[in-house]
Amino acid sequence: MMNHEMFAGMDFLWMLIVGAIFIVPAWRICQRVGYPGPLGLLIVIPIANIILLYFIAFGPWKNVDK
């Protein structure tokens, strides 16, 4: 039988990795459309992530590169 205590710290590490996978692109998207980058942190909060996506998709874009 495996000792699960030796993997106890891995949960936090996986949360950081998965969080970074979602936060970094959301941060960059917010910056590119003219909103503050930290707004991308909402992507890891349930329900707030859906609201953020709708806000970006249907809200006015302040800085559009052409």
PDB file of C-alpha atoms in Angstrom:
ATOM      1  CA  MET A   1       0.000   0.000   0.000  1.00  0.00           C
ATOM      2  CA  MET A   2       1.315   3.442  -0.932  1.00  0.00           C
ATOM      3  CA  ASN A   3       1.962   6.103   1.615  1.00  0.00           C
ATOM      4  CA  HIS A   4      -0.186   9.051   0.515  1.00  0.00           C
ATOM      5  CA  GLU A   5       1.504  11.467   2.914  1.00  0.00           C
ATOM      6  CA  MET A   6       4.554  11.780   0.676  1.00  0.00           C
ATOM      7  CA  PHE A   7       2.317  13.251  -2.085  1.00  0.00           C
ATOM      8  CA  ALA A   8       0.548  15.749   0.184  1.00  0.00           C
ATOM      9  CA  GLY A   9       2.408  18.783  -1.206  1.00  0.00           C
ATOM     10  CA  MET A  10       1.736  17.780  -4.805  1.00  0.00           C
ATOM     11  CA  ASP A  11      -1.895  18.960  -4.659  1.00  0.00           C
ATOM     12  CA  PHE A  12      -0.781  22.535  -4.134  1.00  0.00           C
ATOM     13  CA  LEU A  13       1.801  22.247  -6.917  1.00  0.00           C
ATOM     14  CA  TRP A  14      -0.834  20.941  -9.350  1.00  0.00           C
ATOM     15  CA  MET A  15      -3.169  23.779  -8.377  1.00  0.00           C
ATOM     16  CA  LEU A  16      -0.420  26.293  -9.188  1.00  0.00           C
ATOM     17  CA  ILE A  17       0.357  24.673 -12.535  1.00  0.00           C
ATOM     18  CA  VAL A  18      -3.273  24.448 -13.623  1.00  0.00           C
ATOM     19  CA  GLY A  19      -3.916  27.975 -12.364  1.00  0.00           C
ATOM     20  CA  ALA A  20      -1.013  29.299 -14.411  1.00  0.00           C
ATOM     21  CA  ILE A  21      -2.272  27.475 -17.504  1.00  0.00           C
ATOM     22  CA  PHE A  22      -5.552  29.394 -17.275  1.00  0.00           C
ATOM     23  CA  ILE A  23      -4.432  32.690 -15.710  1.00  0.00           C
ATOM     24  CA  VAL A  24      -1.602  33.584 -18.101  1.00  0.00           C
ATOM     25  CA  PRO A  25      -3.733  33.536 -21.293  1.00  0.00           C
ATOM     26  CA  ALA A  26      -6.651  35.283 -19.562  1.00  0.00           C
ATOM     27  CA  TRP A  27      -4.271  37.989 -18.293  1.00  0.00           C
ATOM     28  CA  ARG A  28      -2.862  38.525 -21.808  1.00  0.00           C
ATOM     29  CA  ILE A  29      -6.315  38.626 -23.409  1.00  0.00           C
ATOM     30  CA  CYS A  30      -7.478  41.260 -20.929  1.00  0.00           C
ATOM     31  CA  GLN A  31      -4.404  43.379 -21.672  1.00  0.00           C
ATOM     32  CA  ARG A  32      -4.794  43.073 -25.433  1.00  0.00           C
ATOM     33  CA  VAL A  33      -8.393  44.273 -25.431  1.00  0.00           C
ATOM     34  CA  GLY A  34      -7.516  47.226 -23.187  1.00  0.00           C
ATOM     35  CA  TYR A  35      -8.556  46.056 -19.742  1.00  0.00           C
ATOM     36  CA  PRO A  36      -6.216  45.636 -16.756  1.00  0.00           C
ATOM     37  CA  GLY A  37      -4.328  42.328 -16.768  1.00  0.00           C
ATOM     38  CA  PRO A  38      -5.223  41.380 -13.168  1.00  0.00           C
ATOM     39  CA  LEU A  39      -8.824  41.075 -14.332  1.00  0.00           C
ATOM     40  CA  GLY A  40      -7.663  37.738 -15.781  1.00  0.00           C
ATOM     41  CA  LEU A  41      -7.362  36.343 -12.258  1.00  0.00           C
ATOM     42  CA  LEU A  42     -11.148  35.989 -12.256  1.00  0.00           C
ATOM     43  CA  ILE A  43     -10.760  33.031 -14.620  1.00  0.00           C
ATOM     44  CA  VAL A  44     -10.080  30.685 -11.664  1.00  0.00           C
ATOM     45  CA  ILE A  45     -13.182  31.722  -9.682  1.00  0.00           C
ATOM     46  CA  PRO A  46     -16.305  29.692 -10.463  1.00  0.00           C
ATOM     47  CA  ILE A  47     -19.138  31.721 -12.036  1.00  0.00           C
ATOM     48  CA  ALA A  48     -16.828  34.770 -12.218  1.00  0.00           C
ATOM     49  CA  ASN A  49     -14.961  33.073 -15.061  1.00  0.00           C
ATOM     50  CA  ILE A  50     -18.139  32.847 -17.132  1.00  0.00           C
ATOM     51  CA  ILE A  51     -18.976  36.478 -16.361  1.00  0.00           C
ATOM     52  CA  LEU A  52     -15.428  37.483 -17.376  1.00  0.00           C
ATOM     53  CA  LEU A  53     -15.731  35.699 -20.713  1.00  0.00           C
ATOM     54  CA  TYR A  54     -19.041  37.395 -21.479  1.00  0.00           C
ATOM     55  CA  PHE A  55     -17.648  40.751 -20.337  1.00  0.00           C
ATOM     56  CA  ILE A  56     -14.701  40.434 -22.723  1.00  0.00           C
ATOM     57  CA  ALA A  57     -16.746  39.016 -25.598  1.00  0.00           C
ATOM     58  CA  PHE A  58     -19.590  41.539 -25.545  1.00  0.00           C
ATOM     59  CA  GLY A  59     -18.036  44.558 -23.820  1.00  0.00           C
ATOM     60  CA  PRO A  60     -16.365  47.433 -25.634  1.00  0.00           C
ATOM     61  CA  TRP A  61     -12.735  46.845 -26.536  1.00  0.00           C
ATOM     62  CA  LYS A  62     -10.608  49.859 -25.775  1.00  0.00           C
ATOM     63  CA  ASN A  63      -7.424  48.851 -27.611  1.00  0.00           C
ATOM     64  CA  VAL A  64      -7.785  46.754 -30.731  1.00  0.00           C
ATOM     65  CA  ASP A  65      -4.648  46.008 -32.755  1.00  0.00           C
ATOM     66  CA  LYS A  66      -5.159  45.910 -36.494  1.00  0.00           C
TER      67      LYS A  66
END
